[in-house]
Coordinates of C-alpha atoms and ligand atoms in Angstrom, one line a residue:
M1 CA -17.9 25.3 -13.9
P2 CA -16.7 22.6 -16.2
S3 CA -19.1 19.8 -17.0
E4 CA -18.5 16.1 -16.2
F5 CA -17.3 15.6 -19.7
E6 CA -15.0 18.6 -19.7
I7 CA -13.5 17.3 -16.4
I8 CA -12.8 13.9 -17.9
E9 CA -11.4 15.4 -21.1
R10 CA -9.2 18.0 -19.3
Y11 CA -7.8 15.9 -16.5
F12 CA -8.3 12.2 -17.0
N13 CA -8.0 11.6 -20.7
W14 CA -4.3 10.7 -20.9
P15 CA -2.6 8.7 -23.7
S16 CA -2.8 5.0 -23.0
P17 CA -0.3 3.3 -25.2
G18 CA -0.5 0.0 -23.2
A19 CA -4.2 -0.5 -23.8
V20 CA -6.1 -1.6 -26.9
L21 CA -8.7 1.2 -26.2
G22 CA -8.5 3.8 -23.4
V23 CA -10.8 6.5 -22.1
G24 CA -13.8 7.6 -24.2
D25 CA -15.8 4.5 -25.0
D26 CA -18.3 2.5 -22.9
A27 CA -15.5 0.3 -21.7
A28 CA -11.8 0.1 -22.1
L29 CA -10.1 -2.8 -23.9
V30 CA -7.0 -4.3 -22.5
R31 CA -5.1 -7.4 -23.5
A32 CA -3.0 -9.5 -21.0
G33 CA 0.0 -11.2 -22.5
P34 CA 0.0 -14.9 -23.4
G35 CA 0.3 -17.1 -20.3
M36 CA -0.5 -14.2 -18.0
D37 CA -3.2 -14.0 -15.3
L38 CA -4.8 -10.7 -14.7
A39 CA -4.5 -9.5 -11.1
V40 CA -7.3 -7.0 -10.2
A41 CA -7.6 -4.9 -7.1
T42 CA -9.6 -1.9 -5.9
D43 CA -9.3 0.4 -2.9
M44 CA -11.4 3.3 -1.9
L45 CA -10.3 6.4 0.0
V46 CA -13.2 8.2 1.7
A47 CA -12.8 11.8 2.8
G48 CA -13.0 12.2 6.6
R49 CA -12.4 8.4 7.0
H50 CA -9.1 7.7 5.2
F51 CA -7.9 11.3 4.8
P52 CA -8.9 14.8 6.0
R53 CA -11.0 16.7 3.6
D54 CA -8.3 19.4 3.1
T55 CA -5.6 16.9 2.2
D56 CA -3.2 18.2 -0.4
P57 CA -4.8 17.0 -3.7
A58 CA -1.5 16.0 -5.4
R59 CA -0.6 13.8 -2.5
L60 CA -4.1 12.3 -2.5
G61 CA -3.8 11.5 -6.2
H62 CA -0.5 9.8 -5.5
K63 CA -1.9 7.8 -2.5
A64 CA -5.1 6.7 -4.2
L65 CA -3.0 4.9 -6.8
A66 CA -0.2 3.9 -4.5
V67 CA -2.4 1.9 -2.1
N68 CA -3.7 0.0 -5.1
L69 CA -0.3 -0.6 -6.6
S70 CA 0.7 -1.9 -3.2
D71 CA -2.0 -4.6 -3.5
L72 CA -0.6 -5.6 -6.9
A73 CA 3.0 -5.6 -5.5
A74 CA 1.8 -8.0 -2.8
M75 CA 0.6 -10.4 -5.5
G76 CA 3.9 -10.1 -7.5
A77 CA 2.0 -8.6 -10.3
H78 CA 3.2 -6.1 -12.9
P79 CA 0.8 -3.1 -12.9
R80 CA -0.5 -2.2 -16.3
W81 CA -3.9 -0.4 -16.2
A82 CA -6.0 1.7 -13.8
L83 CA -9.6 2.9 -13.5
L84 CA -10.6 5.9 -11.4
A85 CA -14.1 6.4 -9.9
L86 CA -14.3 9.9 -8.4
A87 CA -17.1 11.6 -6.5
L88 CA -16.5 15.3 -6.2
P89 CA -18.4 17.8 -4.0
E90 CA -17.5 20.6 -6.5
A91 CA -15.5 21.0 -9.8
D92 CA -12.6 22.9 -8.3
E93 CA -10.1 23.0 -11.3
A94 CA -7.0 23.8 -9.2
W95 CA -7.8 20.8 -7.0
L96 CA -8.5 18.6 -10.0
R97 CA -5.3 19.7 -11.8
A98 CA -3.1 18.9 -8.7
F99 CA -4.9 15.6 -8.0
A100 CA -4.5 14.5 -11.6
Q101 CA -0.8 15.4 -11.6
G102 CA -0.2 13.5 -8.4
L103 CA -1.9 10.4 -9.9
A104 CA -0.3 10.8 -13.3
A105 CA 3.2 11.1 -11.9
L106 CA 3.0 7.8 -10.1
A107 CA 1.2 6.1 -13.0
R108 CA 3.9 7.2 -15.4
A109 CA 6.7 6.0 -13.0
H110 CA 5.1 2.5 -13.2
G111 CA 4.0 2.6 -16.8
V112 CA 0.4 2.3 -15.8
D113 CA -2.3 3.6 -18.2
L114 CA -5.5 5.2 -16.8
V115 CA -8.0 3.6 -19.1
G116 CA -11.3 4.7 -17.7
G117 CA -13.4 5.5 -14.7
D118 CA -16.5 7.3 -13.6
T119 CA -17.0 10.9 -12.4
T120 CA -19.9 12.0 -10.3
H121 CA -21.1 14.7 -7.9
G122 CA -21.0 13.8 -4.3
P123 CA -19.0 13.7 -1.0
L124 CA -15.3 13.5 -1.9
N125 CA -14.5 9.8 -2.5
V126 CA -11.7 8.4 -4.6
C127 CA -11.8 4.8 -5.8
V128 CA -9.0 3.4 -7.9
T129 CA -9.1 0.0 -9.6
V130 CA -5.8 -1.5 -10.9
M131 CA -5.0 -4.4 -13.1
G132 CA -1.7 -6.1 -13.6
E133 CA -0.2 -9.1 -15.1
V134 CA 1.4 -12.1 -13.4
P135 CA 2.6 -15.3 -15.1
D136 CA 0.0 -18.1 -14.7
G137 CA 0.6 -19.7 -11.3
A138 CA 3.3 -17.3 -10.2
A139 CA 1.2 -14.9 -8.1
L140 CA 2.2 -14.4 -4.4
R141 CA -0.8 -15.5 -2.4
R142 CA -1.7 -15.3 1.2
D143 CA -2.2 -19.1 1.5
G144 CA 1.3 -20.4 0.7
A145 CA 3.2 -20.0 4.0
K146 CA 4.8 -23.2 5.3
A147 CA 6.1 -24.3 8.7
G148 CA 9.9 -23.6 8.7
D149 CA 9.6 -20.5 6.5
D150 CA 11.2 -17.2 7.6
V151 CA 9.0 -14.2 8.0
W152 CA 10.3 -11.0 6.2
V153 CA 9.3 -7.5 6.0
S154 CA 10.4 -4.6 3.7
G155 CA 11.3 -1.1 4.7
T156 CA 10.4 0.2 8.1
L157 CA 7.2 -0.2 10.2
G158 CA 5.0 2.3 12.0
D159 CA 6.2 5.5 10.4
A160 CA 2.8 6.4 8.9
A161 CA 1.2 5.8 12.3
L162 CA 3.8 8.0 14.0
A163 CA 3.2 10.7 11.4
L164 CA -0.6 10.5 12.0
A165 CA 0.0 10.8 15.8
D166 CA 2.1 13.9 15.1
L167 CA -0.6 15.4 12.8
Q168 CA -3.2 14.7 15.6
Q169 CA -0.8 16.3 18.1
Q170 CA -0.5 13.1 20.2
V171 CA 3.3 13.3 19.8
R172 CA 5.7 16.2 19.0
L173 CA 8.2 15.3 16.4
A174 CA 11.2 17.4 15.6
P175 CA 11.0 19.0 12.2
Q176 CA 13.5 16.7 10.6
E177 CA 11.7 13.7 12.1
A178 CA 8.4 14.9 10.8
A179 CA 10.0 15.4 7.4
A180 CA 11.2 11.8 7.4
V181 CA 7.9 10.1 8.4
L182 CA 5.2 12.4 6.9
P183 CA 5.8 11.2 3.3
R184 CA 5.3 7.6 4.6
L185 CA 1.8 8.6 5.5
E186 CA 1.0 11.0 2.6
T187 CA 2.9 9.6 -0.4
P188 CA 3.6 5.9 0.3
T189 CA 5.9 4.0 -2.0
P190 CA 4.4 0.8 -3.3
R191 CA 7.0 -2.0 -3.4
V192 CA 6.2 -3.1 -6.9
A193 CA 9.7 -4.1 -8.0
L194 CA 10.2 -6.1 -4.8
G195 CA 6.9 -8.0 -5.3
M196 CA 7.8 -8.9 -8.8
A197 CA 11.3 -10.0 -7.8
L198 CA 9.8 -12.3 -5.1
R199 CA 7.9 -14.4 -7.7
G200 CA 9.1 -18.0 -7.4
I201 CA 11.0 -17.2 -4.2
A202 CA 8.4 -16.2 -1.6
H203 CA 5.8 -18.7 -0.5
A204 CA 3.3 -16.1 0.6
A205 CA 3.0 -12.3 0.7
I206 CA 0.7 -9.5 1.8
D207 CA 1.0 -5.7 1.9
V208 CA 1.0 -4.1 5.4
S209 CA -1.9 -1.7 5.2
D210 CA -3.7 -2.4 8.5
G211 CA -0.7 -3.1 10.7
L212 CA 1.8 -5.9 10.7
A213 CA 0.0 -8.0 13.4
A214 CA -3.3 -8.0 11.6
D215 CA -1.9 -8.5 8.1
L216 CA 0.6 -11.2 9.0
G217 CA -2.3 -12.7 10.9
H218 CA -4.3 -12.9 7.6
V219 CA -1.4 -14.9 6.0
L220 CA -1.2 -17.3 8.9
K221 CA -4.9 -17.9 8.9
R222 CA -5.1 -18.5 5.1
S223 CA -2.1 -20.7 5.2
G224 CA -3.1 -22.7 8.3
V225 CA 0.1 -22.0 10.2
A226 CA 1.5 -20.1 13.2
A227 CA 4.4 -17.6 13.4
T228 CA 6.6 -16.1 16.0
I229 CA 8.2 -12.7 15.4
E230 CA 10.6 -10.7 17.6
L231 CA 9.8 -7.1 18.4
A232 CA 13.6 -6.3 18.7
R233 CA 14.1 -7.4 15.1
L234 CA 11.5 -5.2 13.5
P235 CA 13.0 -2.6 11.2
L236 CA 12.4 0.9 12.5
S237 CA 13.2 4.5 11.4
D238 CA 15.3 6.7 13.6
A239 CA 12.2 8.7 14.6
L240 CA 10.4 5.6 15.8
R241 CA 13.4 4.1 17.4
A242 CA 13.7 7.3 19.5
R243 CA 10.3 6.7 20.9
L244 CA 10.6 3.0 21.8
A245 CA 10.2 3.9 25.5
D246 CA 6.7 5.4 24.7
E247 CA 4.0 2.9 25.8
R248 CA 2.3 3.5 22.4
A249 CA 5.3 2.5 20.4
A250 CA 4.3 -1.2 20.0
G251 CA 0.9 -0.1 18.8
W252 CA 2.4 2.1 16.1
I253 CA 4.8 -0.6 15.0
L254 CA 2.4 -3.6 15.1
G255 CA -1.0 -2.1 14.8
G256 CA -0.5 1.2 12.9
G257 CA -1.9 1.2 9.4
D258 CA -0.7 2.6 6.1
D259 CA 2.8 1.2 6.1
Y260 CA 2.5 -0.3 2.6
E261 CA 5.5 -2.5 3.1
L262 CA 5.5 -6.1 2.0
C263 CA 5.4 -8.9 4.6
F264 CA 6.3 -12.3 3.1
T265 CA 7.5 -15.8 4.0
A266 CA 10.1 -17.8 2.3
P267 CA 12.2 -21.0 3.0
A268 CA 15.4 -20.6 4.9
G269 CA 17.4 -21.8 1.9
V270 CA 16.8 -18.5 0.0
R271 CA 17.9 -16.0 2.6
E272 CA 20.9 -14.8 0.6
V273 CA 18.8 -14.6 -2.6
I274 CA 16.3 -12.4 -0.8
E275 CA 19.0 -10.2 0.7
D276 CA 20.5 -9.8 -2.8
L277 CA 17.3 -9.0 -4.5
G278 CA 16.4 -6.4 -1.8
R279 CA 19.7 -4.7 -2.6
D280 CA 19.0 -5.0 -6.4
V281 CA 15.6 -3.2 -6.1
G282 CA 16.9 -0.8 -3.4
V283 CA 14.5 -1.8 -0.7
P284 CA 15.8 -3.1 2.6
V285 CA 14.4 -6.4 3.7
T286 CA 14.6 -7.8 7.2
R287 CA 14.0 -11.2 8.6
I288 CA 11.7 -10.8 11.6
G289 CA 10.7 -14.3 12.6
R290 CA 9.6 -17.8 11.7
V291 CA 6.6 -19.8 10.6
D292 CA 5.6 -22.9 12.6
A293 CA 2.9 -25.5 12.6
G294 CA -0.2 -24.4 14.6
A295 CA -2.2 -21.2 14.6
G296 CA -1.8 -17.6 15.5
L297 CA 0.9 -15.0 15.9
T298 CA 3.2 -14.7 18.8
V299 CA 5.2 -11.5 19.2
L300 CA 8.2 -11.7 21.6
D301 CA 9.3 -8.6 23.5
G302 CA 13.0 -7.7 24.1
D303 CA 13.2 -10.2 26.9
G304 CA 11.8 -13.0 24.8
R305 CA 8.4 -12.9 26.6
P306 CA 5.2 -13.1 24.5
L307 CA 3.5 -9.7 24.1
R308 CA -0.3 -9.3 24.6
L309 CA -1.7 -7.9 21.4
A310 CA -4.4 -5.6 22.5
K311 CA -5.5 -4.2 19.2
A312 CA -4.3 -6.2 16.2
G313 CA -4.6 -3.7 13.4
F314 CA -7.3 -1.4 12.1
D315 CA -10.8 -2.7 11.4
H316 CA -13.3 -0.2 10.0
F317 CA -16.2 -2.0 11.7
G318 CA -14.4 -3.0 14.9
Ligands
ADP1 P1 -20.8 6.0 -19.3 O1 -22.0 6.9 -19.2 O2 -20.8 5.1 -20.6 O3 -20.4 5.3 -18.1 P2 -19.1 8.1 -18.8 O4 -19.6 9.4 -19.3 O5 -19.2 7.8 -17.4 O6 -19.5 6.9 -19.7 O7 -17.5 8.1 -19.1 C1 -17.0 8.4 -20.4 C2 -15.6 7.9 -20.6 O8 -14.8 8.6 -19.7 C3 -15.5 6.4 -20.3 O9 -14.5 5.9 -21.1 C4 -15.0 6.4 -18.9 O10 -14.3 5.2 -18.6 C5 -14.2 7.6 -18.8 N1 -14.1 8.3 -17.5 C6 -15.1 8.8 -16.7 N2 -14.6 9.3 -15.6 C7 -13.3 9.1 -15.6 C8 -12.3 9.4 -14.6 N3 -12.5 10.0 -13.5 N4 -11.0 9.0 -15.0 C9 -10.8 8.3 -16.1 N5 -11.7 8.0 -17.0 C10 -13.0 8.4 -16.8
MG2 MG1 -20.0 6.2 -16.3

């Protein structure tokens, strides 16, 4: 059995060219560029709560970082550094190797250095902290939406919820449908380039981690505005579109978690700019509604009637 120090040395002591000092001292040293704010976020994944205990370790390593990068993307920040706090029930080296590889591959793809963390014995728990840079005053915040803005969303919605329903045998997806939506649940793609490209263009942004209705609701509340979105305009995968007649479909689309898409608002004058930058970064962006004066979210169904939102997103204590 490797010791705690051998685990760190073998699996988590990577080169960190972007830091002043990486793993190995009492604290890492990082330096933000001149005129940059440091955007800092942390997200914890608990076995049995956020993922099954037997989840593929490489995919778990990816997801633990991806959900954090998604938070930085939603701020328009450029990810630079990460910390990893890990509680492990046992020192399973095959598991650790795969987990570290999954984490490292995504970190490398984004030029993120793992600069430190903590390793302890306990029920499986993965907590990643990320830091990124954003020019002073340019962060995309939740409180900037204005009446008259369009509401946009990236990618497609509800695929992770549909994949989870399939894993839990609540639906039966065809193999090619499962192959399309399972990666959305297990190895989500943080929309980092899109978030950075939206600096100076979007008025407000959030990443969709608890379902569109809940997350857009946070933006509206923080901004002191209302919005109306149309169910028929929401971007959907073929697998989800094929299940629109299912009474659970609206729940997957509006209330399913784990989409990790960006929802943002922007003035109508920049519609073409946004469509162009979506093409530039290779992420489809769809205009789904409008911000108005007032409070609360209205979702219109296919006939233009307001939908009753039974369960607006996932709340761990709800
Ligand atoms: P301390 O007792 O001072 O907290 P530790 O023994 O916990 O130090 O950690 C030693 C070094 O290894 C520190 O630089 C710490 O940031 C790093 N480290 C510990 N666990 C991890 C991990 N899971 N991933 C990355 N770095 C880690
Ligand atoms: Mg420590």
